[in-house]
Each structure stands twice: as C-alpha cells, then as structure tokens.
C-alpha cells in the first residue's frame, strides 16, 4: 500500500533510535533519504547502511538547518517529506532545572521545527504539496514526572502541529504529529542515567504493559511512513499516539 518511490525525505535525528529506523523504512519504501544529525560517526554509518545522504547538523541552529535543506535540493531536487524527529530530554522539575537546560530542550525539540519547516514549506508548496511529521510524546499530551522542559516542549510540538496543518493545508501540505510511548532507544538509556537507574530497572514493568512490551523504533517508523505517504492524503493536523496503550 505504501510506496514512496520518487519522494525525497529529510529525517532529523536519523543517526539512531526512531529516526534511524524511520530513515531505513522510508528508504526501503523507495524514498531518497537525507539524514540530518548532530552525531557524525553514527550519521555516516547510518547513511552508508541505508544508502542515504548524511549532513551533520545541529537542528537548533538556523544555518545548519538551511544547509540540510540545500543539500536535499541539490541531491534530489526538492523535499516531499520532513520528519522532525531529533529531540533530547532533561529529567528535572521547575525546582532544579538549569535555565540553560530549559533553553536547550526548547531549542532542540521545538525551535528546530520552525527552522526546518520554514525552508521546506515553500519548496513543498511550489511542488504541489508534501508531508511534515513532527515528533511529540505521550508526555506532550498528559505530562509526566520530573521532565518539565521536555513536557513543555512536546506540548508545544503537539499544538504547533495543529497550527501548521491549518496554515499550510491550502498548499496541500499535511502536518501531523506522532507521539511515541516508551520506545527502546538511546534516549531511554539517557533517561535512566540521568535518574541514576539501570535501563533494566527503569523499565522492569514492560511485561505488565497492555501489549506486554515497550515500543521498538520500527513501531514508530511504520506510522511515520504511513503519514508520509499518499495513503494518508486526508490525514492532517492529527496527533497519533503509538504507545501500545501504554501509560507513559
Ligand atoms: P535517540 O537519542 O535514540 O535519538 C535521537 C537522535 O537525535 C540522535 O541520533 C541524536 O544524535 C540526535 N540529536 C540530538 N540532538 C540533536 C541536535 N541538536 N541536532 C541534530 N540531531 C540531534 O532518541 P529517540 O528515542 O530515537 O528519540 C527520537 C524522538 O522521539 C525524540 O524527539 C524524542 O523526544 C521522541 N520520543 C522518544 C521516546 C522514547 O521513549 N524513546 C518517547 C516519546 C518521544
């Protein structure tokens, strides 16, 4: 059902985790993929494995985002799909978060969507349309403990998605948000480290969850591929949980 042949996709944070799984799947489905990531070693490795291009990029920096879009245009002639996936988490409350950490989380998780989208939207509009998928979180809807900047940022992503879908729908640009639940990636390990726990202890309850497990990156990638494709031609402004009915 899903065929992305002839489409070009940018995947931010595509060097690992959910981004890497999605870059892999989009390429399998026929898309030309450009991975944009802060980590050059993993980024180059992923690009080689997938047959994608890699551009080293800090998504919180405008010049870096401009360079990613320019590279996609140079290589593929345009951009049909933008997966705004790069994100970070800092585990703290309003009582103990450093202002620098707040600013960093908001810049990487939220401002990046502005920086990437403002370059991609005009290209999509000129080409007759496109699909943007932003990455929220269950915690962007329900909130969660000890991650105040992360919850704020993901809440912003959810509502930014709805606003972008309204603004750019007339140009046939669909904008949707995927909200993963707990998913087995480096971010989980990072969270456990920040809380001084082992990953195993952190998610010891996985078997008790409704589907008996936490998510795998490919679970999220499947939904992104659908949203990227023409099969989702009338899906826009949607906020889709991919969390196995989990509570996180
Ligand atoms: P991950 O840590 O495995 O991968 C994140 C990737 O983003 C890494 O390759 C990293 O190098 C890159 N990155 C980080 N900062 C960057 C920057 N400033 N510029 C460019 N690239 C940067 O994390 P994961 O789990 O794959 O997360 C992907 C998205 O999914 C994030 O937005 C995250 O908030 C969201 N998410 C993840 C959940 C989980 O349980 N893993 C749950 C809910 C949402």
Coordinates of C-alpha atoms and ligand atoms in Angstrom, one line a residue:
X1 CA 0.0 0.0 0.0
X2 CA 2.8 2.4 0.8
X3 CA 5.1 3.4 -2.0
X4 CA 7.5 6.3 -1.6
X5 CA 9.2 5.9 -4.9
X6 CA 10.4 9.2 -6.3
X7 CA 9.9 11.1 -3.0
X8 CA 12.7 12.8 -1.0
X9 CA 12.6 12.7 2.8
X10 CA 14.7 14.6 5.4
X11 CA 14.9 12.8 8.7
X12 CA 16.4 14.8 11.6
X13 CA 18.0 12.8 14.4
X14 CA 18.2 10.0 11.8
X15 CA 21.5 8.6 13.1
X16 CA 20.0 6.5 15.8
X17 CA 16.8 5.3 17.5
X18 CA 13.4 6.2 16.0
X19 CA 15.0 8.4 13.3
X20 CA 17.3 5.7 12.1
X21 CA 14.5 3.1 11.9
X22 CA 12.4 5.6 10.0
X23 CA 15.1 6.6 7.6
X24 CA 15.7 2.9 7.0
X25 CA 12.0 2.2 6.3
X26 CA 11.4 5.2 4.1
X27 CA 14.4 4.1 2.0
X28 CA 13.1 0.6 1.8
X29 CA 9.8 2.0 0.6
X30 CA 11.6 3.8 -2.2
X31 CA 12.3 7.3 -0.9
X32 CA 15.6 9.2 -1.3
X33 CA 16.6 9.9 2.3
X34 CA 18.7 12.7 3.8
X35 CA 19.8 12.1 7.4
X36 CA 20.5 15.2 9.5
X37 CA 22.1 14.6 12.8
X38 CA 24.5 16.0 15.4
X39 CA 26.4 12.8 15.6
X40 CA 28.7 12.4 12.6
X41 CA 30.0 8.9 13.3
X42 CA 26.6 7.3 13.7
X43 CA 25.2 9.5 11.0
X44 CA 27.7 8.4 8.4
X45 CA 27.3 4.8 9.5
X46 CA 23.5 5.0 9.2
X47 CA 23.7 6.7 5.8
X48 CA 26.1 4.0 4.5
X49 CA 23.9 1.2 5.8
X50 CA 20.7 2.7 4.4
X51 CA 22.0 4.2 1.1
X52 CA 21.1 7.7 2.3
X53 CA 22.9 11.0 2.4
X54 CA 24.2 12.4 5.7
X55 CA 24.5 16.1 6.7
X56 CA 26.0 16.9 10.1
X57 CA 23.5 19.3 11.7
X58 CA 22.5 20.8 15.0
X59 CA 18.8 21.3 14.5
X60 CA 18.8 24.2 16.9
X61 CA 21.0 26.2 14.6
X62 CA 19.4 28.0 11.6
X63 CA 22.5 27.8 9.4
X64 CA 22.7 24.1 9.9
X65 CA 19.0 23.5 9.0
X66 CA 19.4 25.7 5.9
X67 CA 22.4 23.5 4.9
X68 CA 20.4 20.3 5.2
X69 CA 17.6 21.6 3.1
X70 CA 20.0 22.9 0.5
X71 CA 21.7 19.5 0.4
X72 CA 18.4 17.7 -0.2
X73 CA 17.5 20.1 -3.0
X74 CA 21.0 19.7 -4.6
X75 CA 20.9 15.9 -4.4
X76 CA 17.2 15.2 -5.1
X77 CA 15.7 18.5 -6.5
X78 CA 13.2 19.0 -3.7
X79 CA 11.7 17.8 -0.4
X80 CA 8.5 15.8 -0.2
X81 CA 8.7 14.6 3.4
X82 CA 10.1 16.2 6.5
X83 CA 10.4 14.1 9.7
X84 CA 11.2 16.5 12.5
X85 CA 12.4 13.8 14.9
X86 CA 15.6 15.0 16.7
X87 CA 14.9 15.5 20.4
X88 CA 16.5 15.4 23.8
X89 CA 15.3 15.1 27.4
X90 CA 16.4 16.5 30.7
X91 CA 15.0 15.0 33.8
X92 CA 14.2 17.8 36.2
X93 CA 11.4 19.8 37.8
X94 CA 10.9 23.6 38.0
X95 CA 12.8 23.5 41.2
X96 CA 16.0 22.1 39.9
X97 CA 16.2 22.7 36.1
X98 CA 19.0 24.9 34.9
X99 CA 17.9 27.7 32.7
X100 CA 20.4 26.6 30.1
X101 CA 18.9 23.2 30.0
X102 CA 15.4 24.6 29.6
X103 CA 16.6 26.7 26.6
X104 CA 18.4 23.8 25.1
X105 CA 15.5 21.5 25.2
X106 CA 13.1 24.1 23.8
X107 CA 15.6 24.9 21.0
X108 CA 16.3 21.2 20.0
X109 CA 12.7 20.0 20.4
X110 CA 10.6 23.0 19.3
X111 CA 12.6 25.7 17.6
X112 CA 14.1 23.1 15.3
X113 CA 10.7 22.5 13.7
X114 CA 10.4 26.2 12.9
X115 CA 14.0 26.3 11.5
X116 CA 13.5 23.2 9.3
X117 CA 9.9 23.9 8.2
X118 CA 10.3 27.5 7.2
X119 CA 12.7 26.3 4.5
X120 CA 10.8 23.2 3.5
X121 CA 7.3 24.6 3.3
X122 CA 8.0 26.9 0.4
X123 CA 9.6 24.0 -1.5
X124 CA 6.6 21.7 -0.9
X125 CA 4.2 24.5 -1.8
X126 CA 5.9 25.1 -5.1
X127 CA 5.9 21.4 -5.8
X128 CA 2.2 21.0 -5.1
X129 CA 2.3 19.6 -1.6
X130 CA 4.1 17.5 0.9
X131 CA 4.1 15.8 4.3
X132 CA 5.6 17.0 7.6
X133 CA 5.6 14.7 10.6
X134 CA 6.6 16.2 13.9
X135 CA 7.6 14.2 16.9
X136 CA 5.6 14.8 20.1
X137 CA 5.3 12.4 23.0
X138 CA 2.7 10.9 25.3
X139 CA 4.2 13.4 27.8
X140 CA 3.3 16.2 25.5
X141 CA -0.3 15.4 26.0
X142 CA -0.6 14.0 29.5
X143 CA 2.6 15.4 31.2
X144 CA 5.0 13.3 33.2
X145 CA 7.2 13.4 36.3
X146 CA 10.5 15.2 36.5
X147 CA 10.8 16.3 32.9
X148 CA 9.3 19.8 33.0
X149 CA 11.2 21.2 29.9
X150 CA 10.5 18.1 27.9
X151 CA 6.8 18.0 28.7
X152 CA 6.6 21.7 27.9
X153 CA 8.4 21.2 24.6
X154 CA 6.4 18.3 23.5
X155 CA 3.1 20.0 24.3
X156 CA 4.3 22.9 22.1
X157 CA 5.1 20.4 19.3
X158 CA 1.6 19.0 19.5
X159 CA -0.1 22.3 19.2
X160 CA 2.4 23.7 16.7
X161 CA 1.5 20.7 14.5
X162 CA -2.2 21.6 14.5
X163 CA -1.4 25.3 13.7
X164 CA 0.9 24.3 10.9
X165 CA -1.7 22.0 9.4
X166 CA -4.2 24.8 9.3
X167 CA -1.7 27.4 7.9
X168 CA -0.3 25.2 5.2
X169 CA -3.2 22.9 4.3
X170 CA -4.2 25.2 1.4
X171 CA -0.8 24.5 -0.1
X172 CA -1.6 20.7 0.2
X173 CA 1.0 20.3 2.9
X174 CA -0.2 17.8 5.5
X175 CA 1.3 18.2 9.0
X176 CA 0.9 15.5 11.6
X177 CA 2.4 14.6 15.0
X178 CA 3.4 11.1 16.1
X179 CA 3.5 10.6 19.9
X180 CA 5.6 7.6 20.8
X181 CA 5.3 5.9 24.2
X182 CA 8.3 4.4 25.8
X183 CA 10.5 3.2 23.0
X184 CA 13.7 1.2 23.2
X185 CA 16.4 3.7 22.1
X186 CA 19.4 5.6 23.4
X187 CA 17.1 8.2 24.9
X188 CA 15.8 5.6 27.4
X189 CA 19.3 4.8 28.4
X190 CA 20.0 8.5 28.7
X191 CA 16.9 9.0 30.9
X192 CA 17.9 6.1 33.2
X193 CA 21.4 7.5 33.5
X194 CA 20.0 11.0 34.4
X195 CA 17.9 9.3 37.1
X196 CA 20.7 7.1 38.4
X197 CA 19.0 3.9 37.4
X198 CA 19.8 1.0 35.2
X199 CA 17.8 0.7 32.0
X200 CA 16.6 -2.8 33.1
X201 CA 15.3 -1.4 36.4
X202 CA 13.9 1.7 34.7
X203 CA 11.6 -0.4 32.5
X204 CA 11.2 -3.5 34.6
X205 CA 7.4 -3.1 34.3
X206 CA 7.4 -3.6 30.5
X207 CA 5.8 -7.0 30.7
X208 CA 2.9 -5.6 32.7
X209 CA 2.0 -3.1 29.9
X210 CA -1.1 -3.7 27.8
X211 CA 0.8 -5.2 24.9
X212 CA 3.4 -6.8 27.2
X213 CA 6.3 -4.7 26.0
X214 CA 7.6 -1.2 25.3
X215 CA 7.9 0.1 21.8
X216 CA 10.6 -0.6 19.2
X217 CA 11.8 2.1 16.9
X218 CA 10.3 0.3 13.9
X219 CA 6.8 0.6 15.5
X220 CA 7.1 4.3 15.3
X221 CA 8.6 4.2 11.8
X222 CA 5.6 2.3 10.4
X223 CA 3.3 5.1 11.4
X224 CA 5.6 7.8 10.1
X225 CA 5.8 6.0 6.8
X226 CA 2.0 5.9 6.5
X227 CA 1.8 9.7 7.3
X228 CA 4.5 10.4 4.8
X229 CA 2.6 8.6 2.0
X230 CA -0.3 9.3 -0.2
X231 CA -2.2 6.7 1.7
X232 CA -2.6 9.4 4.4
X233 CA -3.8 12.0 1.8
X234 CA -6.7 13.2 4.0
X235 CA -4.8 12.9 7.3
X236 CA -3.6 16.3 8.6
X237 CA -3.5 18.0 12.0
X238 CA -3.6 14.6 13.6
X239 CA -1.9 13.7 16.8
X240 CA -1.3 10.0 16.8
X241 CA -0.2 8.0 19.8
X242 CA 2.0 5.0 19.1
X243 CA 2.3 3.6 22.6
X244 CA 0.7 0.2 22.8
X245 CA -2.0 1.7 25.1
X246 CA 0.9 2.4 27.5
X247 CA 0.7 4.9 30.2
X248 CA 4.0 6.8 29.6
Ligands
LIG1 P1 17.7 8.9 20.4 O1 18.5 9.6 21.5 O2 17.9 7.4 20.2 O3 18.0 9.6 19.0 C1 18.0 11.0 18.9 C2 18.8 11.4 17.8 O4 18.8 12.8 17.7 C3 20.3 11.0 18.0 O5 20.8 10.5 16.8 C4 21.0 12.4 18.3 O6 22.3 12.5 17.8 C5 20.1 13.3 17.5 N1 20.1 14.7 18.1 C6 20.1 15.1 19.3 N2 20.2 16.4 19.4 C7 20.4 16.9 18.1 C8 20.5 18.2 17.6 N3 20.6 19.3 18.3 N4 20.6 18.3 16.2 C9 20.5 17.1 15.5 N5 20.4 15.9 15.9 C10 20.3 15.8 17.3 O7 16.2 9.2 20.7 P2 14.9 8.6 20.2 O8 14.2 7.9 21.3 O9 15.0 7.9 18.9 O10 14.0 10.0 20.0 C11 13.5 10.4 18.8 C12 12.4 11.3 19.1 O11 11.3 10.6 19.7 C13 12.7 12.5 20.1 O12 12.0 13.7 19.6 C14 12.0 12.0 21.3 O13 11.7 13.1 22.2 C15 10.8 11.3 20.8 N6 10.3 10.3 21.8 C16 11.0 9.2 22.2 C17 10.5 8.4 23.2 C18 11.3 7.2 23.7 O14 10.8 6.5 24.6 N7 12.4 6.8 23.1 C19 9.2 8.6 23.7 C20 8.5 9.7 23.2 C21 9.0 10.6 22.3

